[in-house]
């Protein structure tokens, strides 16, 4: 993808700062981590913990040229999200409030508990921030079979920003209340989770459409790389890789086909009103 000259001030880069952090302490098996490693839903506090691991001290260090380049890229994508969602909200007579993006390595504190690299990128509603350990993208490529490009990273960020949009629109509060109400079975709650994640994919596609119309930053293969990443982290693909079989009732994020479908629907429609996954996911 082509880079733009836009940069956001809402990126908090904590890499290289040193200090103590929580290391994963063996409480989660590989299969469980694989199931939650990518695109956590609206309330990651259920699995993020302020304890359960050993404290690891790291020394402060200077960031490499490559790491500084990554920061600049994340600042650019953050700004493009801010511009696009400000535009979309204004079109619907609303005001957009930007999210913060936190870059970290290994572990850091968040409003939802301790953020750990093994959790993958996630959005925390409590502090309206997206948390990303960039080492995750190596995992995405080596463990889940997705080719990682710059636009793959942009798609992941756009998905998490989609959760922020859901938070601003009250969707995450509604899904949280549903989980706490005791009125739904586990299967029904899983379907609500799938609808939540697919809507974030739809918003990612919508972001790509609006941003490209403004910046013309898409290059051949970019959309395909986003779709490939979406398919790689479909519940069916993760379950096949982790346990050897697929249990559709346990899906929490949507199948590979669904994730591709809703991302492309956001991109092709360019209409936020067509993203009501809660009516269409059964």
Short mmCIF file of C-alpha atoms in Angstrom, two decimals, residues 64-264:
data_model
loop_
_atom_site.label_atom_id
_atom_site.label_comp_id
_atom_site.label_asym_id
_atom_site.label_seq_id
_atom_site.Cartn_x
_atom_site.Cartn_y
_atom_site.Cartn_z
CA UNK A 64 15.75 0.26 16.02
CA UNK A 65 15.28 2.01 12.68
CA UNK A 66 12.80 -0.70 11.69
CA UNK A 67 10.80 -0.21 14.91
CA UNK A 68 10.68 3.54 14.36
CA UNK A 69 9.43 2.88 10.83
CA UNK A 70 6.70 0.64 12.27
CA UNK A 71 5.69 3.44 14.63
CA UNK A 72 5.40 5.86 11.72
CA UNK A 73 3.25 3.36 9.82
CA UNK A 74 0.93 2.83 12.80
CA UNK A 75 0.65 6.61 13.25
CA UNK A 76 -0.34 6.88 9.60
CA UNK A 77 -2.99 4.15 9.77
CA UNK A 78 -4.34 5.61 13.01
CA UNK A 79 -4.73 9.00 11.36
CA UNK A 80 -6.46 7.51 8.33
CA UNK A 81 -8.93 5.81 10.69
CA UNK A 82 -9.53 9.07 12.52
CA UNK A 83 -10.19 10.97 9.30
CA UNK A 84 -12.48 8.32 7.84
CA UNK A 85 -14.58 7.76 10.94
CA UNK A 86 -14.86 11.50 11.60
CA UNK A 87 -16.28 11.77 8.07
CA UNK A 88 -18.68 8.84 8.43
CA UNK A 89 -19.95 10.02 11.82
CA UNK A 90 -20.46 13.55 10.48
CA UNK A 91 -22.49 12.16 7.58
CA UNK A 92 -24.78 10.60 10.18
CA UNK A 93 -24.98 13.71 12.40
CA UNK A 94 -22.69 12.30 15.07
CA UNK A 95 -19.31 13.29 16.50
CA UNK A 96 -16.41 10.85 16.45
CA UNK A 97 -14.05 10.52 19.41
CA UNK A 98 -10.66 9.00 18.40
CA UNK A 99 -9.24 5.93 20.08
CA UNK A 100 -5.67 5.63 21.30
CA UNK A 101 -3.31 2.96 19.94
CA UNK A 102 -0.76 1.42 22.32
CA UNK A 103 2.29 -0.37 20.92
CA UNK A 104 3.99 -2.67 23.42
CA UNK A 105 6.24 -5.72 23.66
CA UNK A 106 5.59 -8.77 25.84
CA UNK A 107 3.22 -7.11 28.34
CA UNK A 108 1.82 -3.80 29.48
CA UNK A 109 -1.02 -2.46 31.62
CA UNK A 110 -4.42 -1.64 30.13
CA UNK A 111 -7.80 -0.55 31.39
CA UNK A 112 -8.92 -4.18 30.98
CA UNK A 113 -6.03 -5.73 32.94
CA UNK A 114 -2.57 -6.81 31.87
CA UNK A 115 -2.16 -6.92 28.11
CA UNK A 116 0.03 -9.82 26.98
CA UNK A 117 1.54 -10.56 23.60
CA UNK A 118 -0.11 -14.01 23.48
CA UNK A 119 -3.53 -12.36 23.49
CA UNK A 120 -3.06 -10.78 20.07
CA UNK A 121 -4.29 -7.30 19.15
CA UNK A 122 -7.39 -6.22 21.07
CA UNK A 123 -9.58 -3.23 21.88
CA UNK A 124 -10.22 -2.27 25.50
CA UNK A 125 -13.51 -0.37 25.98
CA UNK A 126 -12.53 0.77 29.48
CA UNK A 127 -9.80 3.10 28.20
CA UNK A 128 -10.92 3.24 24.55
CA UNK A 129 -7.55 1.98 23.33
CA UNK A 130 -6.26 -0.57 20.84
CA UNK A 131 -3.33 -2.68 22.13
CA UNK A 132 -0.87 -4.23 19.69
CA UNK A 133 2.30 -6.26 20.15
CA UNK A 134 3.72 -6.31 16.63
CA UNK A 135 5.25 -9.76 17.15
CA UNK A 136 1.75 -11.11 16.66
CA UNK A 137 2.05 -10.70 12.91
CA UNK A 138 4.85 -13.27 12.84
CA UNK A 139 2.45 -15.66 14.57
CA UNK A 140 -0.24 -14.85 12.03
CA UNK A 141 2.09 -15.85 9.23
CA UNK A 142 3.79 -18.89 10.76
CA UNK A 143 0.89 -20.44 12.71
CA UNK A 144 -2.18 -19.38 10.76
CA UNK A 145 -0.81 -19.38 7.23
CA UNK A 146 -1.56 -15.78 6.25
CA UNK A 147 0.88 -13.75 4.17
CA UNK A 148 1.52 -10.56 6.15
CA UNK A 149 1.72 -7.30 4.22
CA UNK A 150 1.42 -3.68 5.31
CA UNK A 151 -2.26 -3.78 4.43
CA UNK A 152 -2.69 -6.91 6.57
CA UNK A 153 -1.61 -4.79 9.53
CA UNK A 154 -3.89 -1.97 8.36
CA UNK A 155 -6.81 -4.42 8.22
CA UNK A 156 -6.15 -5.69 11.75
CA UNK A 157 -6.05 -2.14 13.06
CA UNK A 158 -9.20 -1.24 11.15
CA UNK A 159 -10.97 -4.25 12.70
CA UNK A 160 -9.99 -3.14 16.20
CA UNK A 161 -11.04 0.42 15.38
CA UNK A 162 -14.33 -1.15 14.32
CA UNK A 163 -14.76 -2.31 17.91
CA UNK A 164 -14.12 1.28 19.00
CA UNK A 165 -16.89 2.43 16.66
CA UNK A 166 -19.17 -0.20 18.22
CA UNK A 167 -18.26 1.15 21.64
CA UNK A 168 -19.14 4.72 20.64
CA UNK A 169 -22.44 3.55 19.13
CA UNK A 170 -23.40 1.59 22.24
CA UNK A 171 -23.17 -1.85 20.62
CA UNK A 172 -20.54 -3.17 23.02
CA UNK A 173 -22.60 -2.05 26.00
CA UNK A 174 -25.60 -3.94 24.65
CA UNK A 175 -23.60 -7.11 24.07
CA UNK A 176 -22.06 -6.83 27.53
CA UNK A 177 -25.52 -6.49 29.09
CA UNK A 178 -26.67 -9.53 27.13
CA UNK A 179 -23.78 -11.57 28.51
CA UNK A 180 -24.55 -10.46 32.05
CA UNK A 181 -28.31 -10.93 31.86
CA UNK A 182 -28.40 -14.70 32.22
CA UNK A 183 -31.16 -14.87 29.61
CA UNK A 184 -29.09 -16.45 26.85
CA UNK A 185 -27.59 -19.88 26.37
CA UNK A 186 -23.90 -20.33 25.62
CA UNK A 187 -24.76 -21.06 22.00
CA UNK A 188 -26.81 -17.86 21.74
CA UNK A 189 -24.04 -15.81 23.33
CA UNK A 190 -21.57 -17.26 20.84
CA UNK A 191 -23.81 -16.05 18.00
CA UNK A 192 -23.86 -12.57 19.53
CA UNK A 193 -20.07 -12.68 19.69
CA UNK A 194 -19.88 -13.76 16.03
CA UNK A 195 -22.16 -10.89 15.00
CA UNK A 196 -19.99 -8.46 16.98
CA UNK A 197 -16.80 -9.62 15.26
CA UNK A 198 -18.29 -9.74 11.76
CA UNK A 199 -19.56 -6.19 12.18
CA UNK A 200 -16.02 -5.10 13.06
CA UNK A 201 -14.88 -6.79 9.84
CA UNK A 202 -17.60 -4.91 7.95
CA UNK A 203 -16.36 -1.64 9.47
CA UNK A 204 -12.81 -2.52 8.43
CA UNK A 205 -13.98 -2.92 4.84
CA UNK A 206 -15.96 0.30 5.04
CA UNK A 207 -12.85 2.09 6.33
CA UNK A 208 -10.79 0.72 3.43
CA UNK A 209 -13.37 1.99 0.93
CA UNK A 210 -13.62 5.52 2.35
CA UNK A 211 -9.89 5.88 2.97
CA UNK A 212 -8.94 4.70 -0.49
CA UNK A 213 -11.41 7.09 -2.11
CA UNK A 214 -9.70 9.90 -0.19
CA UNK A 215 -6.05 8.79 -0.42
CA UNK A 216 -5.85 6.25 -3.29
CA UNK A 217 -3.46 4.17 -1.18
CA UNK A 218 -4.53 0.68 -2.25
CA UNK A 219 -2.19 -1.21 -4.55
CA UNK A 220 -2.73 -4.51 -6.39
CA UNK A 221 -2.95 -7.37 -3.90
CA UNK A 222 -3.81 -5.25 -0.86
CA UNK A 223 -7.46 -6.25 -0.57
CA UNK A 224 -6.50 -9.85 -1.22
CA UNK A 225 -4.02 -9.78 1.68
CA UNK A 226 -6.72 -8.46 4.02
CA UNK A 227 -9.14 -11.16 2.89
CA UNK A 228 -6.46 -13.82 3.33
CA UNK A 229 -5.85 -12.64 6.90
CA UNK A 230 -9.59 -12.61 7.62
CA UNK A 231 -9.93 -16.16 6.29
CA UNK A 232 -6.85 -17.37 8.20
CA UNK A 233 -8.39 -16.41 11.54
CA UNK A 234 -11.87 -17.75 10.85
CA UNK A 235 -13.07 -20.02 13.65
CA UNK A 236 -13.18 -23.02 11.34
CA UNK A 237 -9.57 -22.59 10.25
CA UNK A 238 -8.34 -22.04 13.82
CA UNK A 239 -10.25 -25.08 15.09
CA UNK A 240 -8.95 -27.30 12.29
CA UNK A 241 -5.37 -26.25 13.07
CA UNK A 242 -5.71 -26.51 16.85
CA UNK A 243 -8.00 -29.49 17.42
CA UNK A 244 -8.42 -31.17 14.05
CA UNK A 245 -12.19 -30.73 13.72
CA UNK A 246 -14.81 -27.95 13.50
CA UNK A 247 -17.62 -27.26 16.00
CA UNK A 248 -19.78 -24.51 14.55
CA UNK A 249 -21.77 -23.99 17.77
CA UNK A 250 -18.56 -22.90 19.51
CA UNK A 251 -17.73 -20.22 16.90
CA UNK A 252 -17.13 -16.82 18.48
CA UNK A 253 -15.69 -14.82 15.58
CA UNK A 254 -17.21 -16.29 12.42
CA UNK A 255 -16.07 -18.70 9.75
CA UNK A 256 -13.44 -17.86 7.17
CA UNK A 257 -16.16 -17.39 4.55
CA UNK A 258 -18.19 -15.10 6.82
CA UNK A 259 -15.22 -12.93 7.67
CA UNK A 260 -14.37 -12.49 4.00
CA UNK A 261 -18.02 -11.83 3.14
CA UNK A 262 -18.52 -9.06 5.68
CA UNK A 263 -15.20 -7.34 5.05
CA UNK A 264 -15.97 -7.22 1.33
#
